[in-house]
């Protein structure tokens, strides 16, 4: 009888572990995005926060289940704790430390998660464990130099006007990446020489397709440009990951791994890109095309009144952030789900009536990149170089982090 009881108890424990809902990962990613939307956080700090949340959740879950290696391997373990409670507590702790003004929203999400976890020692242990894991991850990243003072110096000649809006987060150029040796680890070579045929090719493509008065850009391309704003660039990849994880019925640890790897990759993109951007300080199309007679290239014709369809971002052009993001996110997702057909719907974060549909991660990545040409803010070579950088980042992380533990 005792043997039978032991078998039943063991089966119950296995079943509880197997049936852990992966939804907690998607739920807390949604909460994190809602919290940051409420306080207008975007771009570089947005990706950093998403990495903090997802790495903490993955490490918390694997401190219970030990299915994948942890970002911080020295963390405590508790196989008797609730993995879901640990994940939720980790995400809650990270968000509370960064956005205490959103306490009500965060606590409401936490209470909602706890409704699906039976009260008892396992839940209590999971909550305690998750908080400890989050503390360790948060503490480790306090030395990443993302919050150092902005000391960027606009290059100018005394008396000569330069644009007075400062670049976005220039300190990220020297920040500590996630799981890389340095921000310059995948730094590419310089952009094309201004007198080269490659530069002329890209110059003329962006001039003809990306101008606000372009007659070559189609209505469909213009619609795509309007959708892929900064507010949708990152969140859409998290939507794709959530949809693919649900479609492939990933369990808790597997889902956490996908989101952790992708969020680390995207956070790294802003660091390695800023390193390269401020190394080369390459001009944007609006500057290049209005000064086409100054570049020493007979194949580039100046257009004095040229304007891009998109507002030009406040940081150098080369390499492209959109290219790096797309290459990194696509590579992580394809490493987990393969490169076959995937039904993906990217929905506007401000207007749910607006969406884009794709049949693969590759198709989504291509449009994510192409819109920067159609919008007149990038050259094609910058997108191609950026995509390759993003792939390198993702491949490095997949090969070295959150690896199967058994």
CSV table of C-alpha atoms in Angstrom, one decimal:
chain,number,residue,atom,x,y,z
A,1,UNK,CA,0.0,0.0,0.0
A,2,UNK,CA,2.9,2.4,0.9
A,3,UNK,CA,4.4,1.6,-2.5
A,4,UNK,CA,1.1,2.5,-4.2
A,5,UNK,CA,0.8,5.7,-2.3
A,6,UNK,CA,4.4,6.7,-3.2
A,7,UNK,CA,3.7,6.0,-6.9
A,8,UNK,CA,0.5,8.1,-6.8
A,9,UNK,CA,2.3,10.9,-5.1
A,10,UNK,CA,5.2,10.7,-7.6
A,11,UNK,CA,2.7,10.7,-10.5
A,12,UNK,CA,1.0,13.7,-9.1
A,13,UNK,CA,4.2,15.6,-8.8
A,14,UNK,CA,5.2,14.7,-12.4
A,15,UNK,CA,1.8,15.7,-13.7
A,16,UNK,CA,1.9,19.0,-11.8
A,17,UNK,CA,5.3,19.8,-13.4
A,18,UNK,CA,4.2,18.7,-16.8
A,19,UNK,CA,1.0,20.6,-16.8
A,20,UNK,CA,2.5,23.9,-15.7
A,21,UNK,CA,1.0,26.6,-17.9
A,22,UNK,CA,3.3,28.4,-20.2
A,23,UNK,CA,0.8,31.2,-20.3
A,24,UNK,CA,2.4,32.8,-17.2
A,25,UNK,CA,5.3,33.8,-19.5
A,26,UNK,CA,3.0,35.4,-22.1
A,27,UNK,CA,0.9,37.0,-19.4
A,28,UNK,CA,3.9,38.7,-17.7
A,29,UNK,CA,5.4,39.8,-21.0
A,30,UNK,CA,2.1,41.5,-21.7
A,31,UNK,CA,2.1,43.0,-18.2
A,32,UNK,CA,5.7,44.3,-18.7
A,33,UNK,CA,4.7,45.9,-22.0
A,34,UNK,CA,1.6,47.5,-20.5
A,35,UNK,CA,3.6,48.9,-17.6
A,36,UNK,CA,6.2,50.5,-19.9
A,37,UNK,CA,3.5,51.8,-22.2
A,38,UNK,CA,1.9,53.5,-19.3
A,39,UNK,CA,5.1,55.4,-18.4
A,40,UNK,CA,6.3,55.9,-22.1
A,41,UNK,CA,9.3,53.7,-22.0
A,42,UNK,CA,10.6,52.7,-25.4
A,43,UNK,CA,13.7,51.8,-27.4
A,44,UNK,CA,16.9,51.0,-25.5
A,45,UNK,CA,15.5,50.9,-22.0
A,46,UNK,CA,12.4,49.0,-23.2
A,47,UNK,CA,14.6,46.1,-24.4
A,48,UNK,CA,16.7,46.2,-21.2
A,49,UNK,CA,13.6,45.8,-19.1
A,50,UNK,CA,12.2,43.0,-21.2
A,51,UNK,CA,15.5,41.1,-20.8
A,52,UNK,CA,15.5,41.6,-17.1
A,53,UNK,CA,12.0,40.3,-16.8
A,54,UNK,CA,12.5,37.3,-19.1
A,55,UNK,CA,15.9,36.2,-17.9
A,56,UNK,CA,14.6,36.4,-14.3
A,57,UNK,CA,11.6,34.3,-15.2
A,58,UNK,CA,13.7,31.7,-17.0
A,59,UNK,CA,16.2,31.5,-14.2
A,60,UNK,CA,13.4,31.2,-11.6
A,61,UNK,CA,11.7,28.4,-13.5
A,62,UNK,CA,14.9,26.5,-14.0
A,63,UNK,CA,15.8,26.9,-10.3
A,64,UNK,CA,12.8,24.7,-9.8
A,65,UNK,CA,12.7,22.4,-12.9
A,66,UNK,CA,16.4,22.4,-14.0
A,67,UNK,CA,15.6,22.0,-17.7
A,68,UNK,CA,17.9,24.7,-19.0
A,69,UNK,CA,21.0,26.4,-17.8
A,70,UNK,CA,20.6,29.6,-15.9
A,71,UNK,CA,22.0,33.0,-16.7
A,72,UNK,CA,23.3,33.2,-13.2
A,73,UNK,CA,24.2,29.5,-12.4
A,74,UNK,CA,25.0,30.2,-8.7
A,75,UNK,CA,21.3,30.9,-7.8
A,76,UNK,CA,19.6,28.9,-5.1
A,77,UNK,CA,17.4,25.9,-6.2
A,78,UNK,CA,14.2,24.5,-4.8
A,79,UNK,CA,12.7,21.6,-6.7
A,80,UNK,CA,9.6,21.6,-4.4
A,81,UNK,CA,8.6,25.2,-5.3
A,82,UNK,CA,6.0,26.2,-7.8
A,83,UNK,CA,7.7,27.1,-11.0
A,84,UNK,CA,4.8,29.3,-12.0
A,85,UNK,CA,4.8,31.2,-8.7
A,86,UNK,CA,8.6,31.6,-9.0
A,87,UNK,CA,8.3,33.1,-12.6
A,88,UNK,CA,5.5,35.5,-11.6
A,89,UNK,CA,7.3,36.6,-8.4
A,90,UNK,CA,10.5,37.2,-10.4
A,91,UNK,CA,8.7,39.3,-13.0
A,92,UNK,CA,6.8,41.2,-10.3
A,93,UNK,CA,10.0,42.0,-8.4
A,94,UNK,CA,11.8,43.3,-11.5
A,95,UNK,CA,8.9,45.5,-12.6
A,96,UNK,CA,8.4,46.9,-9.1
A,97,UNK,CA,12.0,47.8,-8.8
A,98,UNK,CA,12.0,49.7,-12.1
A,99,UNK,CA,8.5,51.1,-12.1
A,100,UNK,CA,7.2,51.5,-8.6
A,101,UNK,CA,4.6,54.0,-9.8
A,102,UNK,CA,2.9,51.2,-11.5
A,103,UNK,CA,2.5,49.1,-8.3
A,104,UNK,CA,-1.3,48.8,-8.6
A,105,UNK,CA,-1.1,47.4,-12.2
A,106,UNK,CA,1.8,45.0,-11.2
A,107,UNK,CA,0.1,43.7,-8.1
A,108,UNK,CA,-3.2,43.2,-9.9
A,109,UNK,CA,-1.3,41.0,-12.5
A,110,UNK,CA,0.4,39.1,-9.7
A,111,UNK,CA,-2.9,38.5,-7.9
A,112,UNK,CA,-4.4,37.2,-11.2
A,113,UNK,CA,-1.5,34.7,-11.7
A,114,UNK,CA,-1.9,33.4,-8.1
A,115,UNK,CA,-5.5,32.5,-8.8
A,116,UNK,CA,-4.4,29.6,-10.9
A,117,UNK,CA,-1.8,28.3,-8.4
A,118,UNK,CA,-3.1,26.4,-5.4
A,119,UNK,CA,-2.2,28.0,-2.1
A,120,UNK,CA,0.3,26.1,0.0
A,121,UNK,CA,4.0,25.6,0.7
A,122,UNK,CA,4.9,25.2,-3.0
A,123,UNK,CA,3.4,28.5,-3.9
A,124,UNK,CA,5.0,30.3,-1.0
A,125,UNK,CA,8.4,28.7,-1.8
A,126,UNK,CA,8.0,29.7,-5.4
A,127,UNK,CA,7.3,33.3,-4.5
A,128,UNK,CA,10.3,33.5,-2.2
A,129,UNK,CA,12.5,31.9,-4.8
A,130,UNK,CA,11.4,34.1,-7.6
A,131,UNK,CA,12.1,37.2,-5.6
A,132,UNK,CA,15.6,36.0,-4.8
A,133,UNK,CA,16.3,35.2,-8.4
A,134,UNK,CA,15.1,38.6,-9.6
A,135,UNK,CA,17.2,40.3,-7.0
A,136,UNK,CA,20.3,38.5,-8.2
A,137,UNK,CA,19.6,39.2,-11.9
A,138,UNK,CA,18.8,42.8,-11.2
A,139,UNK,CA,21.9,43.3,-9.1
A,140,UNK,CA,24.1,41.7,-11.7
A,141,UNK,CA,22.9,44.2,-14.3
A,142,UNK,CA,23.4,47.3,-12.2
A,143,UNK,CA,26.9,47.4,-13.5
A,144,UNK,CA,25.9,47.4,-17.1
A,145,UNK,CA,26.6,51.2,-17.6
A,146,UNK,CA,23.2,51.9,-19.3
A,147,UNK,CA,22.5,54.7,-16.8
A,148,UNK,CA,25.8,56.5,-16.9
A,149,UNK,CA,25.5,60.3,-17.6
A,150,UNK,CA,25.1,61.3,-21.2
A,151,UNK,CA,28.3,63.1,-22.3
A,152,UNK,CA,27.8,62.9,-26.0
A,153,UNK,CA,29.5,65.9,-27.7
A,154,UNK,CA,28.0,67.1,-31.0
A,155,UNK,CA,30.9,67.5,-33.5
A,156,UNK,CA,30.9,71.0,-34.8
A,157,UNK,CA,33.0,74.1,-35.7
A,158,UNK,CA,32.7,77.0,-33.3
A,159,UNK,CA,29.9,79.3,-34.6
A,160,UNK,CA,28.4,76.6,-37.0
A,161,UNK,CA,24.9,75.4,-36.2
A,162,UNK,CA,24.2,71.7,-35.5
A,163,UNK,CA,20.9,70.0,-34.7
A,164,UNK,CA,20.2,70.6,-31.0
A,165,UNK,CA,18.1,67.5,-30.3
A,166,UNK,CA,20.5,65.1,-28.6
A,167,UNK,CA,20.9,61.5,-29.9
A,168,UNK,CA,18.9,58.8,-28.1
A,169,UNK,CA,20.8,57.1,-25.3
A,170,UNK,CA,24.4,57.5,-26.6
A,171,UNK,CA,25.7,55.8,-23.4
A,172,UNK,CA,24.5,52.5,-24.7
A,173,UNK,CA,27.5,52.5,-27.1
A,174,UNK,CA,29.7,51.6,-24.1
A,175,UNK,CA,27.2,49.5,-22.1
A,176,UNK,CA,27.7,45.9,-21.0
A,177,UNK,CA,25.9,43.5,-23.2
A,178,UNK,CA,24.1,40.3,-22.2
A,179,UNK,CA,26.3,37.3,-22.6
A,180,UNK,CA,28.8,38.9,-24.9
A,181,UNK,CA,32.4,39.9,-24.2
A,182,UNK,CA,32.0,43.5,-25.2
A,183,UNK,CA,29.8,45.9,-27.2
A,184,UNK,CA,32.3,45.7,-30.0
A,185,UNK,CA,32.4,41.9,-30.3
A,186,UNK,CA,30.4,41.9,-33.6
A,187,UNK,CA,31.3,45.4,-34.8
A,188,UNK,CA,31.3,45.4,-38.6
A,189,UNK,CA,33.7,47.2,-41.0
A,190,UNK,CA,32.9,50.7,-42.1
A,191,UNK,CA,30.0,51.8,-44.3
A,192,UNK,CA,30.6,52.0,-48.1
A,193,UNK,CA,32.9,54.7,-49.4
A,194,UNK,CA,30.9,57.7,-50.7
A,195,UNK,CA,32.4,57.4,-54.1
A,196,UNK,CA,31.6,53.6,-54.5
A,197,UNK,CA,29.0,52.0,-56.7
A,198,UNK,CA,27.4,50.3,-53.7
A,199,UNK,CA,26.8,53.7,-52.0
A,200,UNK,CA,25.3,55.1,-55.2
A,201,UNK,CA,23.0,52.1,-55.5
A,202,UNK,CA,21.7,52.6,-52.0
A,203,UNK,CA,21.5,56.4,-52.3
A,204,UNK,CA,19.4,56.2,-55.4
A,205,UNK,CA,17.1,53.5,-54.1
A,206,UNK,CA,16.3,55.4,-50.9
A,207,UNK,CA,16.0,58.7,-52.7
A,208,UNK,CA,13.5,57.3,-55.2
A,209,UNK,CA,11.5,55.1,-52.9
A,210,UNK,CA,11.7,56.7,-49.5
A,211,UNK,CA,11.0,60.3,-50.2
A,212,UNK,CA,7.8,61.8,-48.9
A,213,UNK,CA,6.7,62.6,-52.5
A,214,UNK,CA,7.9,59.3,-54.0
A,215,UNK,CA,6.0,58.1,-57.0
A,216,UNK,CA,7.7,54.7,-56.9
A,217,UNK,CA,6.6,53.6,-53.4
A,218,UNK,CA,3.3,51.7,-53.6
A,219,UNK,CA,0.3,52.3,-51.3
A,220,UNK,CA,0.9,48.9,-49.7
A,221,UNK,CA,4.5,49.9,-48.9
A,222,UNK,CA,3.4,53.2,-47.4
A,223,UNK,CA,0.9,51.3,-45.2
A,224,UNK,CA,3.7,49.0,-44.0
A,225,UNK,CA,5.9,52.1,-43.2
A,226,UNK,CA,3.1,53.6,-41.1
A,227,UNK,CA,2.6,50.4,-39.1
A,228,UNK,CA,6.2,49.7,-38.3
A,229,UNK,CA,6.7,52.6,-35.9
A,230,UNK,CA,9.1,52.4,-32.9
A,231,UNK,CA,6.1,51.5,-30.8
A,232,UNK,CA,5.5,48.3,-32.8
A,233,UNK,CA,9.1,47.2,-33.7
A,234,UNK,CA,9.9,45.4,-30.5
A,235,UNK,CA,6.4,44.3,-29.3
A,236,UNK,CA,5.6,42.7,-32.6
A,237,UNK,CA,8.4,40.1,-32.2
A,238,UNK,CA,7.1,39.3,-28.7
A,239,UNK,CA,3.7,38.8,-30.3
A,240,UNK,CA,5.2,36.4,-32.8
A,241,UNK,CA,7.0,34.5,-30.0
A,242,UNK,CA,3.8,34.2,-28.0
A,243,UNK,CA,1.8,33.0,-31.0
A,244,UNK,CA,4.4,30.4,-32.0
A,245,UNK,CA,4.9,29.2,-28.4
A,246,UNK,CA,1.1,28.6,-28.1
A,247,UNK,CA,0.9,27.0,-31.5
A,248,UNK,CA,3.7,24.6,-30.7
A,249,UNK,CA,2.3,23.9,-27.2
A,250,UNK,CA,5.6,24.7,-25.4
A,251,UNK,CA,5.8,23.9,-21.8
A,252,UNK,CA,6.7,26.5,-19.1
A,253,UNK,CA,10.5,26.2,-19.2
A,254,UNK,CA,10.6,26.0,-23.0
A,255,UNK,CA,8.5,29.1,-23.4
A,256,UNK,CA,10.6,30.9,-20.8
A,257,UNK,CA,13.7,30.0,-22.8
A,258,UNK,CA,12.4,31.4,-26.0
A,259,UNK,CA,11.5,34.7,-24.5
A,260,UNK,CA,14.7,35.0,-22.5
A,261,UNK,CA,17.0,34.3,-25.5
A,262,UNK,CA,15.0,36.7,-27.7
A,263,UNK,CA,14.9,39.5,-25.1
A,264,UNK,CA,18.6,39.1,-24.4
A,265,UNK,CA,19.3,39.3,-28.2
A,266,UNK,CA,17.1,42.4,-28.7
A,267,UNK,CA,18.7,44.1,-25.6
A,268,UNK,CA,22.1,43.4,-27.0
A,269,UNK,CA,21.1,44.8,-30.4
A,270,UNK,CA,20.8,48.3,-29.0
A,271,UNK,CA,24.2,48.0,-27.4
A,272,UNK,CA,26.2,46.6,-30.3
A,273,UNK,CA,24.4,48.8,-32.7
A,274,UNK,CA,25.1,52.0,-30.7
A,275,UNK,CA,28.8,50.9,-30.5
A,276,UNK,CA,29.0,50.8,-34.3
A,277,UNK,CA,26.8,53.8,-35.0
A,278,UNK,CA,28.9,56.1,-32.9
A,279,UNK,CA,32.1,54.6,-34.1
A,280,UNK,CA,31.3,55.5,-37.7
A,281,UNK,CA,28.8,58.4,-37.4
A,282,UNK,CA,27.5,57.9,-40.9
A,283,UNK,CA,25.0,60.4,-42.2
A,284,UNK,CA,21.3,59.8,-42.7
A,285,UNK,CA,19.6,59.9,-46.1
A,286,UNK,CA,18.1,63.3,-45.5
A,287,UNK,CA,21.6,64.8,-45.0
A,288,UNK,CA,23.2,62.7,-47.7
A,289,UNK,CA,20.6,63.4,-50.4
A,290,UNK,CA,20.4,67.1,-49.7
A,291,UNK,CA,24.2,67.2,-50.0
A,292,UNK,CA,24.5,64.8,-53.0
A,293,UNK,CA,26.8,67.2,-54.8
A,294,UNK,CA,29.4,67.0,-52.0
A,295,UNK,CA,30.0,63.2,-51.8
A,296,UNK,CA,32.4,62.9,-54.8
A,297,UNK,CA,30.1,60.4,-56.6
A,298,UNK,CA,28.9,61.3,-60.1
A,299,UNK,CA,26.0,58.8,-59.8
A,300,UNK,CA,24.4,60.6,-56.9
A,301,UNK,CA,22.3,63.6,-57.8
A,302,UNK,CA,21.4,66.2,-55.2
A,303,UNK,CA,17.8,66.9,-54.4
A,304,UNK,CA,17.8,70.1,-52.4
A,305,UNK,CA,14.2,69.7,-51.0
A,306,UNK,CA,14.2,66.0,-50.4
A,307,UNK,CA,12.4,64.7,-47.3
A,308,UNK,CA,11.9,61.2,-46.0
A,309,UNK,CA,8.4,59.7,-45.4
A,310,UNK,CA,9.4,58.8,-41.8
A,311,UNK,CA,10.8,61.2,-39.2
A,312,UNK,CA,14.6,60.6,-39.1
A,313,UNK,CA,15.7,59.0,-35.8
A,314,UNK,CA,18.2,60.9,-33.6
A,315,UNK,CA,21.2,58.6,-34.0
A,316,UNK,CA,23.6,57.8,-36.9
A,317,UNK,CA,22.5,55.7,-39.8
A,318,UNK,CA,25.0,52.8,-40.0
A,319,UNK,CA,24.3,50.0,-39.2
A,320,UNK,CA,20.5,49.7,-39.1
A,321,UNK,CA,18.8,49.0,-35.8
A,322,UNK,CA,15.8,47.5,-37.6
A,323,UNK,CA,18.2,45.2,-39.5
A,324,UNK,CA,19.9,44.0,-36.3
A,325,UNK,CA,16.6,43.5,-34.4
A,326,UNK,CA,15.0,41.6,-37.3
A,327,UNK,CA,18.1,39.4,-37.8
A,328,UNK,CA,18.4,38.6,-34.1
A,329,UNK,CA,14.7,37.9,-33.3
A,330,UNK,CA,14.2,35.8,-36.4
A,331,UNK,CA,17.3,33.7,-35.7
A,332,UNK,CA,16.3,32.9,-32.1
A,333,UNK,CA,12.7,32.0,-33.2
A,334,UNK,CA,13.9,29.9,-36.1
A,335,UNK,CA,16.4,28.1,-33.8
A,336,UNK,CA,13.5,27.0,-31.7
A,337,UNK,CA,10.6,26.6,-34.1
A,338,UNK,CA,12.4,26.1,-37.5
A,339,UNK,CA,12.1,28.1,-40.6
A,340,UNK,CA,8.9,26.7,-41.9
A,341,UNK,CA,5.4,28.2,-42.2
A,342,UNK,CA,4.1,30.2,-39.2
A,343,UNK,CA,0.9,32.1,-39.1
A,344,UNK,CA,1.9,35.4,-37.5
A,345,UNK,CA,-0.3,38.5,-36.8
A,346,UNK,CA,1.5,41.6,-35.6
A,347,UNK,CA,-1.0,44.0,-34.0
A,348,UNK,CA,-0.5,47.7,-33.5
A,349,UNK,CA,0.1,48.5,-29.8
A,350,UNK,CA,-2.2,51.5,-29.9
A,351,UNK,CA,-4.9,50.5,-32.4
A,352,UNK,CA,-5.9,46.8,-32.4
A,353,UNK,CA,-7.7,47.3,-35.7
A,354,UNK,CA,-4.3,47.7,-37.5
A,355,UNK,CA,-2.3,44.6,-38.1
A,356,UNK,CA,0.1,42.9,-40.4
A,357,UNK,CA,0.0,39.2,-41.3
A,358,UNK,CA,3.0,37.0,-42.2
A,359,UNK,CA,3.5,33.3,-43.1
A,360,UNK,CA,7.0,33.0,-41.7
A,361,UNK,CA,9.5,34.7,-39.4
A,362,UNK,CA,11.6,35.4,-42.5
A,363,UNK,CA,8.8,37.2,-44.2
A,364,UNK,CA,8.2,39.3,-41.1
A,365,UNK,CA,11.9,40.2,-40.8
A,366,UNK,CA,12.1,41.2,-44.4
A,367,UNK,CA,9.2,43.7,-44.1
A,368,UNK,CA,10.6,44.9,-40.8
A,369,UNK,CA,13.8,45.9,-42.6
A,370,UNK,CA,12.4,47.0,-46.0
A,371,UNK,CA,10.2,49.7,-44.4
A,372,UNK,CA,13.3,51.6,-43.3
A,373,UNK,CA,14.1,52.1,-47.0
A,374,UNK,CA,10.5,52.8,-48.0
A,375,UNK,CA,10.4,55.3,-45.1
A,376,UNK,CA,13.5,57.1,-46.3
A,377,UNK,CA,15.6,56.7,-43.1
A,378,UNK,CA,18.1,53.9,-44.1
A,379,UNK,CA,20.3,52.6,-46.9
A,380,UNK,CA,20.0,48.9,-47.9
A,381,UNK,CA,23.6,48.0,-47.1
A,382,UNK,CA,23.0,49.2,-43.5
A,383,UNK,CA,20.1,46.8,-43.2
A,384,UNK,CA,22.0,43.9,-44.7
A,385,UNK,CA,25.0,44.5,-42.4
A,386,UNK,CA,22.6,44.9,-39.4
A,387,UNK,CA,20.8,41.7,-40.2
A,388,UNK,CA,24.1,39.8,-40.2
A,389,UNK,CA,25.1,41.3,-36.9
A,390,UNK,CA,21.8,40.4,-35.3
A,391,UNK,CA,22.2,36.8,-36.5
A,392,UNK,CA,25.6,36.6,-35.0
A,393,UNK,CA,24.3,37.8,-31.6
A,394,UNK,CA,21.4,35.3,-31.7
A,395,UNK,CA,23.6,32.4,-32.7
A,396,UNK,CA,26.1,33.2,-29.9
A,397,UNK,CA,23.3,33.3,-27.3
A,398,UNK,CA,21.6,30.1,-28.5
A,399,UNK,CA,24.9,28.3,-28.5
A,400,UNK,CA,26.0,29.4,-25.0
A,401,UNK,CA,22.9,30.3,-22.9
A,402,UNK,CA,19.7,28.6,-21.7
A,403,UNK,CA,21.2,25.3,-22.9
A,404,UNK,CA,19.4,22.0,-22.2
A,405,UNK,CA,20.5,20.8,-18.7
A,406,UNK,CA,19.4,17.2,-19.2
